[in-house]
mmCIF file of C-alpha atoms in Angstrom:
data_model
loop_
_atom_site.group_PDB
_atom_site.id
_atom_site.type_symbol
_atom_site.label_atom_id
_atom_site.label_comp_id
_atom_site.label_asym_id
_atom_site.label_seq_id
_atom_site.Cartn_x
_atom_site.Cartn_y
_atom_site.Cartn_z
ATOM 1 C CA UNK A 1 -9.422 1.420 1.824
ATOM 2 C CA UNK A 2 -11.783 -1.476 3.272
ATOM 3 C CA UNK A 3 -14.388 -1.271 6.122
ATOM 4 C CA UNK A 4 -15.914 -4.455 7.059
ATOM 5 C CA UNK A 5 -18.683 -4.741 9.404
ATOM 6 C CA UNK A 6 -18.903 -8.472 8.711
ATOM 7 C CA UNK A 7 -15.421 -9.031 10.688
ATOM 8 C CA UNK A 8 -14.887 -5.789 11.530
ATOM 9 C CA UNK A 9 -11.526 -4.613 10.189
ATOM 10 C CA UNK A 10 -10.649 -1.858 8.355
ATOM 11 C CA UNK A 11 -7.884 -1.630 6.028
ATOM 12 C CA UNK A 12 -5.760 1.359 4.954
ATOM 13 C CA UNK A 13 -3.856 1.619 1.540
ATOM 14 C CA UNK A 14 -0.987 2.861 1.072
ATOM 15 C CA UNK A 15 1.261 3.364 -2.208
ATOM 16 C CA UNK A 16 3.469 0.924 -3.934
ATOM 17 C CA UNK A 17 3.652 -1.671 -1.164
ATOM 18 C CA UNK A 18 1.137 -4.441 -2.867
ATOM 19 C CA UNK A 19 -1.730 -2.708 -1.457
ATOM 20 C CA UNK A 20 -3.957 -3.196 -3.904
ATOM 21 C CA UNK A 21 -2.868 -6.760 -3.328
ATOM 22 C CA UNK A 22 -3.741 -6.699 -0.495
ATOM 23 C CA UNK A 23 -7.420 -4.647 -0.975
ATOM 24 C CA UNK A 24 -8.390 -7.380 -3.537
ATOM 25 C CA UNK A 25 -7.720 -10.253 -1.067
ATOM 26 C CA UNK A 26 -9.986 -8.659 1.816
ATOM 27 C CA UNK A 27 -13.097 -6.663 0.036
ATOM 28 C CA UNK A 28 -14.664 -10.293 -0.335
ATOM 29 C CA UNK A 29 -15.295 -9.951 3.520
ATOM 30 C CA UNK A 30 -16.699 -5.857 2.903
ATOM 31 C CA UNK A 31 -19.614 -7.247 0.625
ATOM 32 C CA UNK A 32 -22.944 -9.141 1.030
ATOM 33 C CA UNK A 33 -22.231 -12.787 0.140
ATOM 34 C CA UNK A 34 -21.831 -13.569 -3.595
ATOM 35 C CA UNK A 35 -21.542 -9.814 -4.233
ATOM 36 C CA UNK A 36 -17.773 -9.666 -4.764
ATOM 37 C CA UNK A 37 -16.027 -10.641 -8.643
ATOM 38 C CA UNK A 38 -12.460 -10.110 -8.972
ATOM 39 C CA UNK A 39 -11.405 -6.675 -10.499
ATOM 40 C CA UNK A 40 -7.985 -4.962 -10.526
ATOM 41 C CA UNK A 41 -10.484 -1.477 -10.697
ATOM 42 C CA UNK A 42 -13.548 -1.077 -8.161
ATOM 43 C CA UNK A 43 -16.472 1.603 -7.942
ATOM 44 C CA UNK A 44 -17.005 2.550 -4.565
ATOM 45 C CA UNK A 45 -19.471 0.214 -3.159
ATOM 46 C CA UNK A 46 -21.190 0.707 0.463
ATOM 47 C CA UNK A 47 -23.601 -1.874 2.143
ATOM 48 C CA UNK A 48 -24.319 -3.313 5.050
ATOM 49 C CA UNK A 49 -21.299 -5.881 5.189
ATOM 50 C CA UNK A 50 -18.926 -2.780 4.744
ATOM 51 C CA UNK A 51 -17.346 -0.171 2.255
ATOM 52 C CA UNK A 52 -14.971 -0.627 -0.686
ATOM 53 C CA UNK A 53 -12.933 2.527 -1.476
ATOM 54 C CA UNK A 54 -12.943 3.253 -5.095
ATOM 55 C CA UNK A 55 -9.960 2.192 -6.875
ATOM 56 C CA UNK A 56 -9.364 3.516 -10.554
ATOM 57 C CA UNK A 57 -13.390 3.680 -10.899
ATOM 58 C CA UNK A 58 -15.175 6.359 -13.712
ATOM 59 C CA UNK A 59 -16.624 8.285 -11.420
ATOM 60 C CA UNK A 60 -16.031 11.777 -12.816
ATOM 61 C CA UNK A 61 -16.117 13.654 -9.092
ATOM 62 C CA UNK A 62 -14.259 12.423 -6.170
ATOM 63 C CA UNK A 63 -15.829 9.804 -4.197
ATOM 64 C CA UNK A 64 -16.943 9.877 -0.676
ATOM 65 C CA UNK A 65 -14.588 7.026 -0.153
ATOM 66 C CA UNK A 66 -11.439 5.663 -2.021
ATOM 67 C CA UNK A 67 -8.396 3.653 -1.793
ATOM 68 C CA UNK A 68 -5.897 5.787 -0.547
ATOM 69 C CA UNK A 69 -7.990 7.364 1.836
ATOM 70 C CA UNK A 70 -5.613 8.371 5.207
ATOM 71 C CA UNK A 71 -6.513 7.046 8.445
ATOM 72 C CA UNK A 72 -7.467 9.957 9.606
ATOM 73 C CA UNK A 73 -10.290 10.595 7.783
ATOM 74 C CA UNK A 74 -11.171 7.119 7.553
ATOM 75 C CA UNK A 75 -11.560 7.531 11.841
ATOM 76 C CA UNK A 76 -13.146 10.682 11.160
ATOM 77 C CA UNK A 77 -16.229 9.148 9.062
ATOM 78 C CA UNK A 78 -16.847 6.111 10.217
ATOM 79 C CA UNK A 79 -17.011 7.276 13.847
ATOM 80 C CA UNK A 80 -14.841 6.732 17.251
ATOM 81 C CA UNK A 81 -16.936 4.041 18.406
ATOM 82 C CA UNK A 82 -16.368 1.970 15.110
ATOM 83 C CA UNK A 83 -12.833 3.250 14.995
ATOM 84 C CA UNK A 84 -11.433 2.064 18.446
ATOM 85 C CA UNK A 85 -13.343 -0.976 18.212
ATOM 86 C CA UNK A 86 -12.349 -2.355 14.719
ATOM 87 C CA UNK A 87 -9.126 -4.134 14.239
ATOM 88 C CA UNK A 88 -6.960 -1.439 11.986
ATOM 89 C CA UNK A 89 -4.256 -2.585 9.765
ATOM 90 C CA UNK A 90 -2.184 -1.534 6.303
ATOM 91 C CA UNK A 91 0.675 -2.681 4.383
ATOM 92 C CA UNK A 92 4.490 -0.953 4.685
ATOM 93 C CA UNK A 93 7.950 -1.473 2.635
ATOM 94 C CA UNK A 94 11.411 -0.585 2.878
ATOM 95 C CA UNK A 95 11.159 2.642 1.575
ATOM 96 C CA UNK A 96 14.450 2.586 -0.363
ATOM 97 C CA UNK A 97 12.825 -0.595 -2.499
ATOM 98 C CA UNK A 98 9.520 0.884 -2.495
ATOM 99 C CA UNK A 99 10.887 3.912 -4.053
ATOM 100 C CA UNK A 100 12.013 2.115 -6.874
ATOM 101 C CA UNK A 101 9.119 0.480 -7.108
ATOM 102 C CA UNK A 102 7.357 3.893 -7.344
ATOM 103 C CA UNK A 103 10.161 4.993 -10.065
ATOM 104 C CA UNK A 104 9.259 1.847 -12.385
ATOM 105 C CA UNK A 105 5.610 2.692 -12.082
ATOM 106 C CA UNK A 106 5.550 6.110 -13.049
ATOM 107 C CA UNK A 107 8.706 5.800 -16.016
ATOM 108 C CA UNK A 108 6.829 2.646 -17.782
ATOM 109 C CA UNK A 109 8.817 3.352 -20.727
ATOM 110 C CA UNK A 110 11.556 1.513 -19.147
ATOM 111 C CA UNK A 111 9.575 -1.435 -18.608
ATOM 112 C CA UNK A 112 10.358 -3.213 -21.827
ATOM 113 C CA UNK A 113 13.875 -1.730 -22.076
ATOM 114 C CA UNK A 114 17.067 -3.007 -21.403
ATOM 115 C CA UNK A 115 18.433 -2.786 -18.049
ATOM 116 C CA UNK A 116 21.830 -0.998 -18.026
ATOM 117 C CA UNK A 117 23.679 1.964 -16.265
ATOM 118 C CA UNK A 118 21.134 4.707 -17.279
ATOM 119 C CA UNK A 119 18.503 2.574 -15.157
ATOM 120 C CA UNK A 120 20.170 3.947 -11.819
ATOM 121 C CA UNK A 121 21.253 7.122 -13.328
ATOM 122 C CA UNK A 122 17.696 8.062 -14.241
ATOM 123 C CA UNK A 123 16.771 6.796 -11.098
ATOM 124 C CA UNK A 124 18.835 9.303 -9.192
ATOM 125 C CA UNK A 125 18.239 12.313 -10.968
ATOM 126 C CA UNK A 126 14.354 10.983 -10.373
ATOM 127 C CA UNK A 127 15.048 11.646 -6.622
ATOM 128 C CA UNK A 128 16.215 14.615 -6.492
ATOM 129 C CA UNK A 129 12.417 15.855 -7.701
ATOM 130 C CA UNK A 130 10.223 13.900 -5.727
ATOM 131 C CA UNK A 131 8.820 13.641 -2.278
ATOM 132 C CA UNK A 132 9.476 10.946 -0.022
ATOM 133 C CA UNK A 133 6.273 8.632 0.404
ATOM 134 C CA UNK A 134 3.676 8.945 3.078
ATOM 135 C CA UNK A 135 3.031 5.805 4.392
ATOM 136 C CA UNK A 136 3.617 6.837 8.169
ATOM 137 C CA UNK A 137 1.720 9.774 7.806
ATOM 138 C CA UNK A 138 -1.556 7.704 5.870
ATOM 139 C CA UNK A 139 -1.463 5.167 8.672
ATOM 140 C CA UNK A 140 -1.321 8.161 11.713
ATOM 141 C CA UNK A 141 -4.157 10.158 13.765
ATOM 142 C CA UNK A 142 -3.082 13.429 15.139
ATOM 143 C CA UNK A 143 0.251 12.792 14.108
ATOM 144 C CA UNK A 144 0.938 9.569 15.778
ATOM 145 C CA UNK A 145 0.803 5.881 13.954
ATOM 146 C CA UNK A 146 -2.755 4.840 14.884
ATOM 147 C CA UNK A 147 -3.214 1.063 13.361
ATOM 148 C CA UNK A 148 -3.012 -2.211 15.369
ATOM 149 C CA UNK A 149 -0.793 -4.054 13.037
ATOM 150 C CA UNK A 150 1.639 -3.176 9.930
ATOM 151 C CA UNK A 151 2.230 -6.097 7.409
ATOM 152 C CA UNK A 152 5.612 -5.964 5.753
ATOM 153 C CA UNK A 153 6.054 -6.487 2.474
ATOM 154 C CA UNK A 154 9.355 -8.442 3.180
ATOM 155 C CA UNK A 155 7.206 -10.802 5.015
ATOM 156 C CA UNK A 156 3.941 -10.893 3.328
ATOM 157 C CA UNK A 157 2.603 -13.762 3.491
ATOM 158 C CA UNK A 158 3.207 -14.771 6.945
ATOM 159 C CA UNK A 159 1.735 -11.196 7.872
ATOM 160 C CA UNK A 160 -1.412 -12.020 6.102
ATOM 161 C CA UNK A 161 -1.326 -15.072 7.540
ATOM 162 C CA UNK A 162 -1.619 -13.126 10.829
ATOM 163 C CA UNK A 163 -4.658 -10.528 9.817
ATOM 164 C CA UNK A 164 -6.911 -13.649 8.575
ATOM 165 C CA UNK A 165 -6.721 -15.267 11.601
ATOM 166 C CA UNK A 166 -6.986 -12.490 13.803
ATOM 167 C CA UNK A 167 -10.211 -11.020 11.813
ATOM 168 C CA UNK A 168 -11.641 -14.927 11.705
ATOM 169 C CA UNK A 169 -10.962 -15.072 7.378
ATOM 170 C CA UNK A 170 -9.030 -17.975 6.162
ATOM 171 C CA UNK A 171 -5.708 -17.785 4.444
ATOM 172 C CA UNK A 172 -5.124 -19.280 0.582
ATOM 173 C CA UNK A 173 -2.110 -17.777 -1.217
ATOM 174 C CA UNK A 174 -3.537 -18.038 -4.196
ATOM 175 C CA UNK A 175 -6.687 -15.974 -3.594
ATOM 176 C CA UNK A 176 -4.045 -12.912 -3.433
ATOM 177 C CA UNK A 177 -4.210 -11.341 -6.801
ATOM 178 C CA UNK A 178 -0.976 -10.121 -8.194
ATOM 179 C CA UNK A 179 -1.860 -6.598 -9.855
ATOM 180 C CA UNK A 180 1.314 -3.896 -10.995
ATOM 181 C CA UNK A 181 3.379 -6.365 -11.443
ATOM 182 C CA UNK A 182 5.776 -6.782 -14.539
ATOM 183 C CA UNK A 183 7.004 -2.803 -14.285
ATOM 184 C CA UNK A 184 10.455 -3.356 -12.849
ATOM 185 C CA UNK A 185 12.662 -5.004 -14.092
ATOM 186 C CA UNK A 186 14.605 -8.011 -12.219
ATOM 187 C CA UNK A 187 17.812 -6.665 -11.735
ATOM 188 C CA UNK A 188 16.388 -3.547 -10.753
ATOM 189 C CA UNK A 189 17.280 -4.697 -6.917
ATOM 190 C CA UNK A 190 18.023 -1.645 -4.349
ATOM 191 C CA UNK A 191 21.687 -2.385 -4.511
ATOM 192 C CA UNK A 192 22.070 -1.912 -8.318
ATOM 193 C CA UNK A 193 20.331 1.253 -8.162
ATOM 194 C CA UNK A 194 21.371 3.152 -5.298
ATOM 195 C CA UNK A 195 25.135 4.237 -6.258
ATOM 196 C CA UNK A 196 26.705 6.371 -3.137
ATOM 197 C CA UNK A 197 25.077 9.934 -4.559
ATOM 198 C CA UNK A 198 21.677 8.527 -5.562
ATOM 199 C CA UNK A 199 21.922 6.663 -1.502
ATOM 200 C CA UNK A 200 22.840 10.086 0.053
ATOM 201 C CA UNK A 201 20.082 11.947 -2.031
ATOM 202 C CA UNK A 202 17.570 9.222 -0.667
ATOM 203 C CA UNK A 203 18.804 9.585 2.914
ATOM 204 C CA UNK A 204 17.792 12.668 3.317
ATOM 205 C CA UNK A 205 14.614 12.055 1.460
ATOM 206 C CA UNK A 206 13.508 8.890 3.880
ATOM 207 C CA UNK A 207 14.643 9.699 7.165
ATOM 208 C CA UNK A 208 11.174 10.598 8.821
ATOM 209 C CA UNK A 209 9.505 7.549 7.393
ATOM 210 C CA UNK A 210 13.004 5.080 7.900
ATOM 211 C CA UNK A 211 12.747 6.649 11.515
ATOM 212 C CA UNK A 212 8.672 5.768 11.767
ATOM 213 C CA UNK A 213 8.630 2.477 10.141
ATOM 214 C CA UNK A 214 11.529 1.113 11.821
ATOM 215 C CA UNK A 215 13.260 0.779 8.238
ATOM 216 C CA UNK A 216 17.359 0.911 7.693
ATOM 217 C CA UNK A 217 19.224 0.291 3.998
ATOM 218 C CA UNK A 218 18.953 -3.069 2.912
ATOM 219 C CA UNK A 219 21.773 -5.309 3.160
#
């Protein structure tokens, strides 16, 4: 999560949706001037340009602020006033591709392995244990989606495009780090691993988020 006071945004991270992406690109603007180095990890760091959420840090206790905070609590610290008056905004994904994104990052044995038939067969015993992802629910107050803008991941770049101008940052692609990247294989695409069970498993699974995020099965 980012809170900048500089261009007053704040930014709310969600899971496997290039968010961290996306955090790397804008904590430049939450730190004094010449304070910011590139790092895929970050120690919370608070100042007066803004806060950085920790992200993969040492810090043996939990911090008082870190990347996945929800919005919620995020409103809750920093105040209404700052809240309502700050331009809000997070990243989303199809949730059928970002849940085999999620699937690649936490099975990285099959990174380096061949891509065959027990890819998708793994991947739909996989859903039958897990719970669906929360990116609705990280991105609502009182139950209720509470951000002024949602970048999708299908449309990245123009998205960011969007956020710099509106928060008065400019726009370079290649300032955007690409962290996580490398996991999933490239034939892992959502229609090669969603046979009809492992599609009927994940309807059930996603239809509260699909329904909030506006999301159907690609295609």
């Amino acid at each position: 999560m980012l809170v900048s006071h500089r261009h007053q945004f704040i930014f709310v991270k969600t899971l496997k949706t290039g968010g961290t992406s996306v955090e790397g690109y804008f904590e430049r603007w939450c730190m004094p001037e010449g304070a910011w180095v590139p790092s895929h990890t970050r120690e919370m760091h608070i100042s007066e340009a803004g806060i950085v959420g920790e992200r993969a840090g040492s810090r043996p206790n939990p911090p008082e602020w870190w990347n996945h905070m929800p919005a919620e609590m995020i409103r809750d610290r920093v105040g209404p006033q700052t809240w309502e008056s700050y331009f809000k905004f997070s990243v989303v994904r199809n949730p059928y591709d970002q849940m085999v994104s999620l699937f690649y990052f936490k099975n990285r044995e099959l990174a380096g392995s061949t891509f065959d038939g027990s890819h998708p067969a793994a991947f739909m015993e996989w859903l039958r244990t897990v719970e669906a992802p929360n990116s609705a629910s990280l991105c609502s107050v009182d139950g209720r989606l509470a951000l002024d803008f949602l970048i999708r991941y299908e449309r990245l770049h123009d998205d960011l495009q969007t956020v710099c101008a509106r928060v008065g940052v400019p726009w370079d692609r290649q300032w955007l780090p690409e962290y996580k990247r490398g996991l999933r294989p490239p034939q892992a695409q959502v229609a090669a691993m969603y046979g009809p069970e492992a599609r009927a498993i994940a309807d059930r699974l996603l239809a509260e988020e699909l329904d909030r995020l506006g999301y159907t099965f690609p295609g």
